[in-house]
Coordinates of C-alpha atoms and ligand atoms in Angstrom, one line a residue:
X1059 CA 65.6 100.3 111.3
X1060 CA 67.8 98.7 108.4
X1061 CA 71.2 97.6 110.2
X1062 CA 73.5 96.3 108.0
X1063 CA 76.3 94.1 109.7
X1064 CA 80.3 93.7 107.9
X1065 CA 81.2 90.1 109.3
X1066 CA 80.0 86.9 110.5
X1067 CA 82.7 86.3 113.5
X1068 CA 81.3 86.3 117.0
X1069 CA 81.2 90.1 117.1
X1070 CA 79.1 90.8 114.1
X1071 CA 76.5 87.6 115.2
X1072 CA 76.2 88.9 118.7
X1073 CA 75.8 92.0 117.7
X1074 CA 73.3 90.4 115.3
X1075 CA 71.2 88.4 117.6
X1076 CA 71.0 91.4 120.1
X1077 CA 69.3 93.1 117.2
X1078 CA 67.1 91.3 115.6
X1079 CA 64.4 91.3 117.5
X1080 CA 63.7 94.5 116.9
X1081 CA 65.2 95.8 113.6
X1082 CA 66.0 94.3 110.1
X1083 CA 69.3 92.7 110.6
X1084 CA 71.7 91.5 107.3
X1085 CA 75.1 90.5 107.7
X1086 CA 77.6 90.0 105.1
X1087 CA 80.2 88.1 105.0
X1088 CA 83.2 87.7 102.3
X1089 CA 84.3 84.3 103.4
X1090 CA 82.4 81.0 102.2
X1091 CA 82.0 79.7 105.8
X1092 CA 80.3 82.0 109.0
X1093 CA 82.5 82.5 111.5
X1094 CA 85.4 84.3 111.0
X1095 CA 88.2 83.5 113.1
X1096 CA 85.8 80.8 115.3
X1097 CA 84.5 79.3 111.5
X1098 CA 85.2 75.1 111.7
X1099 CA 85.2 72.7 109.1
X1100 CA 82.6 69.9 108.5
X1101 CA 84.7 66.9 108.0
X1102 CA 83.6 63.0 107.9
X1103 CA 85.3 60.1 109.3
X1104 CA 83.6 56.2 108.6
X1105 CA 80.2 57.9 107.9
X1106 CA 80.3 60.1 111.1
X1107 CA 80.0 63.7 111.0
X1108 CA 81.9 66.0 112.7
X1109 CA 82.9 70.2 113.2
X1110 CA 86.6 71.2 114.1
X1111 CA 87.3 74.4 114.3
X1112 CA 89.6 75.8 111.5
X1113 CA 91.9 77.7 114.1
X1114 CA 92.5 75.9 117.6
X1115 CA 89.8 77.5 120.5
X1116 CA 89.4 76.6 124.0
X1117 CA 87.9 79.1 126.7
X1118 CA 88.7 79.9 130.3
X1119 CA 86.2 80.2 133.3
X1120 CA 86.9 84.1 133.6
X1121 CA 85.3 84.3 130.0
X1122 CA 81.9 85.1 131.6
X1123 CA 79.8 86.8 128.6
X1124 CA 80.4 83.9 126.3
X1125 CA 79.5 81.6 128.6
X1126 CA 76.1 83.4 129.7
X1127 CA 75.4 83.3 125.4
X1128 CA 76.1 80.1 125.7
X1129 CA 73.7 79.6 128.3
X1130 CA 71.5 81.9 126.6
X1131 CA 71.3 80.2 123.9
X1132 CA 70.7 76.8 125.7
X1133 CA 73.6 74.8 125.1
X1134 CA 75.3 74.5 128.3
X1135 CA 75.3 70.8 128.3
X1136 CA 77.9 71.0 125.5
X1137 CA 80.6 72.8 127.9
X1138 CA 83.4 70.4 129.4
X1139 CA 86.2 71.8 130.9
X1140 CA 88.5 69.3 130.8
X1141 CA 92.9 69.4 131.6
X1142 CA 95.2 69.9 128.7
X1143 CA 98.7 69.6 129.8
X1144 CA 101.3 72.0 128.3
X1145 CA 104.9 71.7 127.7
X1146 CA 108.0 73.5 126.0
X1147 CA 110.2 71.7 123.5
X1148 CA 113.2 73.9 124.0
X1149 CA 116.4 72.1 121.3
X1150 CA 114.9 68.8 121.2
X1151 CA 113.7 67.8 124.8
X1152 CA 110.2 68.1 125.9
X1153 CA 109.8 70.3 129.2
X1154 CA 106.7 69.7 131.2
X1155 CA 105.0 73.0 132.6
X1156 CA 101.7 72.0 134.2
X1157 CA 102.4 72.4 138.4
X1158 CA 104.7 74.9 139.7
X1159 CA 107.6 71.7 140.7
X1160 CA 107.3 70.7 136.9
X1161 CA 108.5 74.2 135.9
X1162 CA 111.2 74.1 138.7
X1163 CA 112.8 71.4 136.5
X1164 CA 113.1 73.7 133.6
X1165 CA 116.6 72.5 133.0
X1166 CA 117.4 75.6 130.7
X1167 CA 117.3 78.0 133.2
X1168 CA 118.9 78.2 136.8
X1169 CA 117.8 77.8 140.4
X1170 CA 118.5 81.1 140.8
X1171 CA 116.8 82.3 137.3
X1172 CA 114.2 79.6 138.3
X1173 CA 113.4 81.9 141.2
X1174 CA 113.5 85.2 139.4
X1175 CA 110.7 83.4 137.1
X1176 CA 108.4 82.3 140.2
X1177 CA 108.9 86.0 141.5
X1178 CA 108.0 87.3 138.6
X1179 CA 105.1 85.5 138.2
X1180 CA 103.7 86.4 141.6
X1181 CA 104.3 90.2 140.9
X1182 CA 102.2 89.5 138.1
X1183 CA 99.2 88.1 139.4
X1184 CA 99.2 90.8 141.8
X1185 CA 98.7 93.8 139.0
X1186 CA 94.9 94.8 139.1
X1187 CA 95.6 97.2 136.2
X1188 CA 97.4 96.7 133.1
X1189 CA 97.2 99.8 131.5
X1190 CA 100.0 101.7 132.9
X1191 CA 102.4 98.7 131.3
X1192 CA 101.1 99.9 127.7
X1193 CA 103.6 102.6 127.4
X1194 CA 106.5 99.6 128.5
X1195 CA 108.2 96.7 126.1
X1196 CA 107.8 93.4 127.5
X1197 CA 111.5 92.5 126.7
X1198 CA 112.3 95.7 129.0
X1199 CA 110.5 95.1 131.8
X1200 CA 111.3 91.1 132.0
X1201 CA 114.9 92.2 131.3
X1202 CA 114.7 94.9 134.2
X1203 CA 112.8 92.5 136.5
X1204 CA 114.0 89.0 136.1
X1205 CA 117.2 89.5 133.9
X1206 CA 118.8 88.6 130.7
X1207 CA 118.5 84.5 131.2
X1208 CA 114.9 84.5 132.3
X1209 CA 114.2 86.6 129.1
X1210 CA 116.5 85.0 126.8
X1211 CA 115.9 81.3 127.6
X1212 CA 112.4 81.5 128.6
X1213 CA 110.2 84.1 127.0
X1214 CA 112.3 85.6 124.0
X1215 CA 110.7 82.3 122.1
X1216 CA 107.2 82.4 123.1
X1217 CA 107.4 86.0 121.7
X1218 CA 108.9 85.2 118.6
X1219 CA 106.9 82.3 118.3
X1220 CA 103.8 84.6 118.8
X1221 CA 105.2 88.0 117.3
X1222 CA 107.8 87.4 114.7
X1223 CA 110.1 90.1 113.9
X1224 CA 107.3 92.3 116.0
X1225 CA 108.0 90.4 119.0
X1226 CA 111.0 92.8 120.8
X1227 CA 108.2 95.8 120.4
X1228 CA 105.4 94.0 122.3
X1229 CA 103.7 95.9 125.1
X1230 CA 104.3 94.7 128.9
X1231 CA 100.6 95.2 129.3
X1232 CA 100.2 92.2 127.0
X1233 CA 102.4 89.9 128.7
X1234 CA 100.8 90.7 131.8
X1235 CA 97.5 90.1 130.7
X1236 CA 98.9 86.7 129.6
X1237 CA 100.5 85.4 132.3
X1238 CA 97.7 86.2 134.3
X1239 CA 95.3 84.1 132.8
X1240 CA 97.5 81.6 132.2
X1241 CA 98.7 81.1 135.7
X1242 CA 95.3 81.4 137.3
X1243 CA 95.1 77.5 138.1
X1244 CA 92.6 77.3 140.7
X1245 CA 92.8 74.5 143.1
X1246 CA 92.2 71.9 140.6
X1247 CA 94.8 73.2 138.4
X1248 CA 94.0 74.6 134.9
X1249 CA 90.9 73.4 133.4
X1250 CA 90.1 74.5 129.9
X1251 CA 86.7 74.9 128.2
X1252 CA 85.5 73.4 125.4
X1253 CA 82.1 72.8 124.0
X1254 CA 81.5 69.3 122.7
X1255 CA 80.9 69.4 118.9
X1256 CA 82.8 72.4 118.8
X1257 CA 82.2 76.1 119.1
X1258 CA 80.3 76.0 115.8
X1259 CA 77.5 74.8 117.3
X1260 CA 77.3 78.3 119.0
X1261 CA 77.9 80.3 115.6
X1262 CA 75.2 78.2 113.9
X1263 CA 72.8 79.1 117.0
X1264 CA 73.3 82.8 116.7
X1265 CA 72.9 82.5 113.1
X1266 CA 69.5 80.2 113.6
X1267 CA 68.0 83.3 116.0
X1268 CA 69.0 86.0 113.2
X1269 CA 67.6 84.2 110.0
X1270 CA 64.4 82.9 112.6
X1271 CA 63.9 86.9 113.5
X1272 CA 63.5 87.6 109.7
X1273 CA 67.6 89.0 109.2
X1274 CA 69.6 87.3 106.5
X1275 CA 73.4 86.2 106.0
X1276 CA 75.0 86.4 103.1
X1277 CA 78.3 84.5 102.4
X1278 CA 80.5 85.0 100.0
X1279 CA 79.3 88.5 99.6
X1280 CA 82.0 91.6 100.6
X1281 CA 81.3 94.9 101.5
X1282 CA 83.3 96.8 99.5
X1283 CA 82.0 100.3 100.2
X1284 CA 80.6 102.1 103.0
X1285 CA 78.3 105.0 101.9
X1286 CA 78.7 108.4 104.4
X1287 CA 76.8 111.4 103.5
X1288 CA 77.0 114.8 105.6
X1289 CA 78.0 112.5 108.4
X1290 CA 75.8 109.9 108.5
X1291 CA 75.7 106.4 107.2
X1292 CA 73.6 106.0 104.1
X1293 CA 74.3 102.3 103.0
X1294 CA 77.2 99.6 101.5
X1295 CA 78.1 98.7 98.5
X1296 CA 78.2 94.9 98.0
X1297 CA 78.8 93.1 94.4
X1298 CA 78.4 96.7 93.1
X1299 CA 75.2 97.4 94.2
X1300 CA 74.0 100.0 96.8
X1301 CA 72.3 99.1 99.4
X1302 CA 70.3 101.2 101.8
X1303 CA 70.7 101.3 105.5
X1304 CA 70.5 103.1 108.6
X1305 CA 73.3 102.1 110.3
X1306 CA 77.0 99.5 110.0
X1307 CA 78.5 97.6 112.7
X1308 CA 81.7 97.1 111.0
X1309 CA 84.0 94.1 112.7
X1310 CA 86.4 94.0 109.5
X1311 CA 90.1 94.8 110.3
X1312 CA 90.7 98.6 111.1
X1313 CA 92.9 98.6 107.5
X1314 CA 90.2 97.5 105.5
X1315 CA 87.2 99.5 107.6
X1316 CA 89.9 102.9 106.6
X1317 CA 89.7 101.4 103.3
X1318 CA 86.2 100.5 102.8
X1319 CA 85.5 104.3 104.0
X1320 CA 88.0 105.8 101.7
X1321 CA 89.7 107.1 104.7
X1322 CA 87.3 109.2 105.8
X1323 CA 86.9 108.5 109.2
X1324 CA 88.6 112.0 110.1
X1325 CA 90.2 111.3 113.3
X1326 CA 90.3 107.6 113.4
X1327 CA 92.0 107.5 110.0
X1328 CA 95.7 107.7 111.0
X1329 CA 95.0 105.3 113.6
X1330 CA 93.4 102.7 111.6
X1331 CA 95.9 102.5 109.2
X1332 CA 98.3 102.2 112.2
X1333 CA 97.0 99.5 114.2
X1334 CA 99.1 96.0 112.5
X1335 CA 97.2 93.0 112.2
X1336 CA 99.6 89.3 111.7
X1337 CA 98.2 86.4 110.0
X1338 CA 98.0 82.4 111.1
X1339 CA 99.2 79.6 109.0
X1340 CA 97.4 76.8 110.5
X1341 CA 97.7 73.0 109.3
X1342 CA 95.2 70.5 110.7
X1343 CA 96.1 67.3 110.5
X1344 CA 94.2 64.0 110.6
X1345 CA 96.7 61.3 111.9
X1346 CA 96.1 57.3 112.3
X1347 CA 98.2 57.7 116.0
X1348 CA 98.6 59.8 118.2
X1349 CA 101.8 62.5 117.5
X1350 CA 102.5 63.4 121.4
X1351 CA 102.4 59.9 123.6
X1352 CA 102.8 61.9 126.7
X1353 CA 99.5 63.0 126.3
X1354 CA 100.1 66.5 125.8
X1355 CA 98.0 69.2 124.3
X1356 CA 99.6 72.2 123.6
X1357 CA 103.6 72.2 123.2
X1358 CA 105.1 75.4 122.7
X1359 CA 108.1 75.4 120.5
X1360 CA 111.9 76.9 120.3
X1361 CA 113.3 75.0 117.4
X1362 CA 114.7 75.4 114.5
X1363 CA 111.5 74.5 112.6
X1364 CA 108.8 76.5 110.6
X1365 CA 106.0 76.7 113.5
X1366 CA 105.8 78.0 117.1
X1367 CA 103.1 75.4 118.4
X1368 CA 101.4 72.4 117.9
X1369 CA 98.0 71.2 119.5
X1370 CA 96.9 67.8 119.8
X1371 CA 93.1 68.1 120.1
X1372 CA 92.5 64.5 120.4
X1373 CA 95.2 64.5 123.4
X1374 CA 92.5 67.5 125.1
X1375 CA 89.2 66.3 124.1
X1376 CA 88.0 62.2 123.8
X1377 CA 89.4 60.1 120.7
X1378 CA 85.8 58.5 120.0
X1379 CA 84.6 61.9 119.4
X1380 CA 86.4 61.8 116.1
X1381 CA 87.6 58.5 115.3
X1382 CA 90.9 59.7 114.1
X1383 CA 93.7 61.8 115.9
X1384 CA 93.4 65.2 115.2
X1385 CA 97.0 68.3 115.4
X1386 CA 97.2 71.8 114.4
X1387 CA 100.2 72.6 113.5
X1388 CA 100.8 76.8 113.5
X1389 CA 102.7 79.8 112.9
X1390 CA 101.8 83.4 113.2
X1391 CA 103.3 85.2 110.3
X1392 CA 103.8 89.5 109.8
X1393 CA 103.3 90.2 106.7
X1394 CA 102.3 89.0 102.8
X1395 CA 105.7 88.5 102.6
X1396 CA 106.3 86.0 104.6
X1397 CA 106.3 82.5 102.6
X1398 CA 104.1 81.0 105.1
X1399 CA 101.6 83.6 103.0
X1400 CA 103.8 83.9 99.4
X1401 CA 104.2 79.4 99.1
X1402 CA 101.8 77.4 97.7
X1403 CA 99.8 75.9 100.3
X1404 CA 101.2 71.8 99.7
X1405 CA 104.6 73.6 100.7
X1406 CA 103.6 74.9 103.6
X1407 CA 102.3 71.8 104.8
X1408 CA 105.2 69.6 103.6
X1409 CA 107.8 72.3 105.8
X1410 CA 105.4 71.8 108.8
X1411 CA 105.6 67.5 107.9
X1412 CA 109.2 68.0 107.7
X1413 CA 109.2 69.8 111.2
X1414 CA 107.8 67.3 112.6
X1415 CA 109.4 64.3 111.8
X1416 CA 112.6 66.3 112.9
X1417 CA 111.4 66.9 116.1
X1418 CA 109.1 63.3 116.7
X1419 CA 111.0 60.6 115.5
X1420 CA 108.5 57.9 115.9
X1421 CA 106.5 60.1 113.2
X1422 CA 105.7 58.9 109.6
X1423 CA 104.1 61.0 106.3
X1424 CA 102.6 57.6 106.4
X1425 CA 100.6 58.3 109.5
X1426 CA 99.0 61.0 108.4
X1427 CA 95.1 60.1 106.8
X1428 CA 94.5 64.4 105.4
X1429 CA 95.9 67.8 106.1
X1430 CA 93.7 70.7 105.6
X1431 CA 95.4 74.8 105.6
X1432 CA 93.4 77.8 106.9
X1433 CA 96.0 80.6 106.3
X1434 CA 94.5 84.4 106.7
X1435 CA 96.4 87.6 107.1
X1436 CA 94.2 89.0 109.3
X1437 CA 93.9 87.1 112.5
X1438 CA 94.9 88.8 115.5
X1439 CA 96.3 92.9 116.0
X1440 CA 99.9 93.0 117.1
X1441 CA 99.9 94.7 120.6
X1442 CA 102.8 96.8 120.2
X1443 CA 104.2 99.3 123.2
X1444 CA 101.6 102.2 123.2
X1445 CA 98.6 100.2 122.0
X1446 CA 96.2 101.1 124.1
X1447 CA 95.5 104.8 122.5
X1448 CA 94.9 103.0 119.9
X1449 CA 92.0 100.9 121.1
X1450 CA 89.0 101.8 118.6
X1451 CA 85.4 103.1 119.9
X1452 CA 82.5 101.3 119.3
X1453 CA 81.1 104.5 117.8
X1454 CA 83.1 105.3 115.2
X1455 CA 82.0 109.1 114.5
X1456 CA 79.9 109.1 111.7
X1457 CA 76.0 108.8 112.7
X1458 CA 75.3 105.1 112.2
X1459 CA 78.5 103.3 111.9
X1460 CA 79.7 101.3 114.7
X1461 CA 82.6 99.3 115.3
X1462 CA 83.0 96.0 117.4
X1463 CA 86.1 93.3 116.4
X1464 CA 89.2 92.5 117.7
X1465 CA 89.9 95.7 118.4
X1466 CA 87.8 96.5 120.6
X1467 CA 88.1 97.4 124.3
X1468 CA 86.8 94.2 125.4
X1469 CA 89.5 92.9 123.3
X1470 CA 92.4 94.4 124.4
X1471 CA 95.4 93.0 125.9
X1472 CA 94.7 89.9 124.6
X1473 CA 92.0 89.5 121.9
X1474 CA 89.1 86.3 122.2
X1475 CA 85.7 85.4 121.6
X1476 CA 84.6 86.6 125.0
X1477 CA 86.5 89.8 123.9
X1478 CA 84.2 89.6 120.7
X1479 CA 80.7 88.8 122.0
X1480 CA 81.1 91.5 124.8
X1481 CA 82.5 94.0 122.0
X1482 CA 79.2 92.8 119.9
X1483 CA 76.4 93.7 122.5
X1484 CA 78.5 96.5 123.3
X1485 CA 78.1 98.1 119.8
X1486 CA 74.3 96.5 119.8
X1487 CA 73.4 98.7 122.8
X1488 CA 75.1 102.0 121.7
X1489 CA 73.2 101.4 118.4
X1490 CA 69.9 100.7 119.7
X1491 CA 70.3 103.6 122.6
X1492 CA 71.4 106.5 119.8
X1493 CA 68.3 105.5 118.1
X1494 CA 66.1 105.6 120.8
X1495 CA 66.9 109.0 121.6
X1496 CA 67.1 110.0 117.7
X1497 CA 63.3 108.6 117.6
X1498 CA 62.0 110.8 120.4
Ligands
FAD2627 C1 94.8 81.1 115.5 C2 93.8 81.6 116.5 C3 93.5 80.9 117.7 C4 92.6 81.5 118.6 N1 92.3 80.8 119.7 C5 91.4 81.3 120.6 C6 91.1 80.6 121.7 O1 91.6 79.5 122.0 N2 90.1 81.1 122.6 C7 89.5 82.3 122.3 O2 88.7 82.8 123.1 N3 89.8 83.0 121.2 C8 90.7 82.5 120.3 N4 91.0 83.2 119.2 C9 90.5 84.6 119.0 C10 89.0 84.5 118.5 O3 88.9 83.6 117.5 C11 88.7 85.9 118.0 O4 88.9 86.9 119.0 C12 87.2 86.0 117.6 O5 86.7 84.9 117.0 C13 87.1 87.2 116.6 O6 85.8 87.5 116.3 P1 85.4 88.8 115.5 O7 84.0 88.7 115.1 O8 85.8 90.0 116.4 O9 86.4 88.9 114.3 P2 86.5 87.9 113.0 O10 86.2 86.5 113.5 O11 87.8 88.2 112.4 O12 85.3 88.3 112.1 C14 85.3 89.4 111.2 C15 84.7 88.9 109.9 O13 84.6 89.9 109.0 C16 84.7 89.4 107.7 N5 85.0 90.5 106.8 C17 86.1 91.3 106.8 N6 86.1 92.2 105.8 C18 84.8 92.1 105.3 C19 84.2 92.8 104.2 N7 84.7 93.8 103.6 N8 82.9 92.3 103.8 C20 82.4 91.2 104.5 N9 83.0 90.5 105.4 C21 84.2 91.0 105.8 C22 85.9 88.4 107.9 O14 85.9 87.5 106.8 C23 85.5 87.8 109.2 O15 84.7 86.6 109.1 C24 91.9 82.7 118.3 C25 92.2 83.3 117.1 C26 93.1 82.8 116.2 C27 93.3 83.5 114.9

């Protein structure tokens, strides 16, 4: 069978090495680089070679399908999980929140509000099921639970940080999913995964299996059509040429999939024009020091500057894997807009530079070696209050075309590349069963 494949991000190459054993794989994808969301750059530093991912990653030891690929695949010596200490810079001091007395000394809120927050967080980890908190804001269940102060001066700016203008319509079900993993220390405390030389090492391996099994990928190459006839799949359109198939996996944004399809996905039409997707602004800087001395990795931000985060990679993983300091610097934006996605990319950099020499001042321009952008509109879906009905199937009506992508099951409250792979066998094995019984 002919299966063509929209996208080279985890989903679309799981999916992709699942099949290619056994059918005639291609993948297309529009972007220069594979990868989508997980793509890196190849940069060089004194003559040494080295892959960053374009977008921040780390994983979490509940991600159990991307770790068995990874095994799979053979490259479980390249997992460390290794501590990266968080903080909250909340108008102009740095607030530690790695161990439970640490937070206890977040000055901004009360002992009693201090309390309300530990509650809260207990009730949380004790939810099995998020589902029924769909239907529920986050802002009104925090406000209803652990009051104005907790909400206002604790988790209104994470939101906003994270949301935007989207972020008072966020589902509880998200923020519980959130907390959850984030508060699930272990004894050890918090260990994050990583794989040394960077995740692209897993996105070149899938690729390796589907070009070794006789599939191709094709970069720079969009799919700007998908052919249905009497409801079934018949091919895509790519560079305006048809091209026969028997079936899609399709892990584009829902938008563009409606779009693609000419909105004729009957019932899934409305709903995948409905589901929001927000974009990333993401600076990576090379520095000659280090930005955060206090060795932090991720600092969450309620400032009056252009970004809600910045991540010192070099403060999670070694120096001398690099050679030079290494910071994203990031804001999610909501729409085209927004002038993080309307300004010319040197001015979105210099309003990040100029962010951050308000906020560190032992920062220079003059420490900085290289900046690099990656800015897409299409990075994440916004989990509004009743998302869940509209979680897409992986079968998406149509004989033949499937569907696997951030928004996915697997995916949902809280989209990731464990979310991705699992949604990309998922798809992989209702494809290959519907054509095992179409064959008998
Ligand atoms: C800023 C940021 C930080 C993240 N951090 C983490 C993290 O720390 N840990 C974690 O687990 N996850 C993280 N994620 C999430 C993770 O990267 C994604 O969930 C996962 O990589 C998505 O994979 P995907 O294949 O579903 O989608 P994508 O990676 O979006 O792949 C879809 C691909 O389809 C291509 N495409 C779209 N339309 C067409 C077309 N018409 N023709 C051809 N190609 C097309 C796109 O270019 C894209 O490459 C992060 C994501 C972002 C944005």
């Amino acid at each position: 069978m002919k299966i063509v494949i929209i996208g080279s991000g985890l989903a679309g190459l799981s999916a992709g090495y699942r099949l290619c054993k056994s059918h005639k794989v291609t993948v297309f994808e529009k972007d220069s680089d594979m990868g989508g969301m997980s793509a890196s750059y190849s940069l060089e530093n004194s003559g040494k070679k080295y892959f960053i991912e374009k977008y921040y990653h780390h994983i979490f030891r509940s991600d159990s399908e991307l770790l068995a690929l990874i095994k799979e695949m053979g490259l479980e010596k390249q997992m460390l999980w290794l501590e990266g200490k968080n903080a909250y810079f909340v108008d102009g001091k740095n607030y530690p929140m790695n161990t439970p007395v640490e937070i206890l000394r977040f000055s901004p809120l009360s002992t009693l509000d201090l309390i309300k927050l530990g509650i809260l967080v207990l009730r949380i980890r004790l939810i099995k099921d998020t589902a029924p908190y769909d239907r529920i804001k986050a802002k009104d269940w925090i406000l209803g639970t652990a009051g104005k102060s907790v909400y206002e001066n604790f988790f209104a700016p994470l939101m906003k940080s994270k949301f935007g203008d989207n972020a008072e319509n966020i589902s509880a079900a998200w923020l519980i999913g959130r907390v959850k993993i984030r508060s699930d220390r272990g004894k050890e405390g918090e260990k994050l995964g990583y794989m040394q030389g960077g995740f692209n090492s897993l996105v070149g391996a899938l690729a390796w299996e589907i070009t070794a099994n006789g599939g191709e990928i094709k970069t720079n190459t969009e799919v700007t059509e998908v052919i249905i006839k009497d409801n079934a799949v018949k091919g895509v359109v790519v560079n305006g040429d048809f091209i026969a198939c028997d079936a899609v996996i399709s892990t584009a944004e829902p938008a563009v999939l409606d779009s693609i399809t000419g909105g004729k996905l009957g019932n899934l039409h409305d709903i995948l024009k409905s589901i929001r997707y927000q974009g990333t602004a993401c600076a990576l800087l090379g520095l000659n020091r280090s930005l955060m001395k206090d060795g932090n990795y991720w600092l969450n931000i309620k400032a009056n500057v252009p970004f809600g985060a910045v991540i010192e990679h070099t403060n999670f993983l070694p120096f001398e894997d690099y050679g030079e300091n290494l910071v994203y610097v990031t804001s999610y934006f909501q729409d085209r807009k927004s002038p993080l996605w309307t300004q010319k990319e040197e001015d979105v950099v210099g309003s990040y530079l100029d962010g951050l020499e308000k906020m560190f001042p032992g920062f220079s321009r003059k420490d900085v070696r290289w900046t690099k952008l990656y800015r897409r509109i299409d990075t994440a879906p916004v989990y509004e209050q009743g998302y869940l009905e509209k979680v897409l199937p992986f079968d998406a009506g149509p004989s033949g075309l499937y569907l696997a992508g951030m928004f996915s099951s697997s995916n949902y409250p809280e989209r990731s590349m464990n979310g991705s792979v699992k949604a990309g066998f998922e798809a992989a094995e209702l494809l290959s069963k519907e054509k095992e019984v179409r064959s008998r």
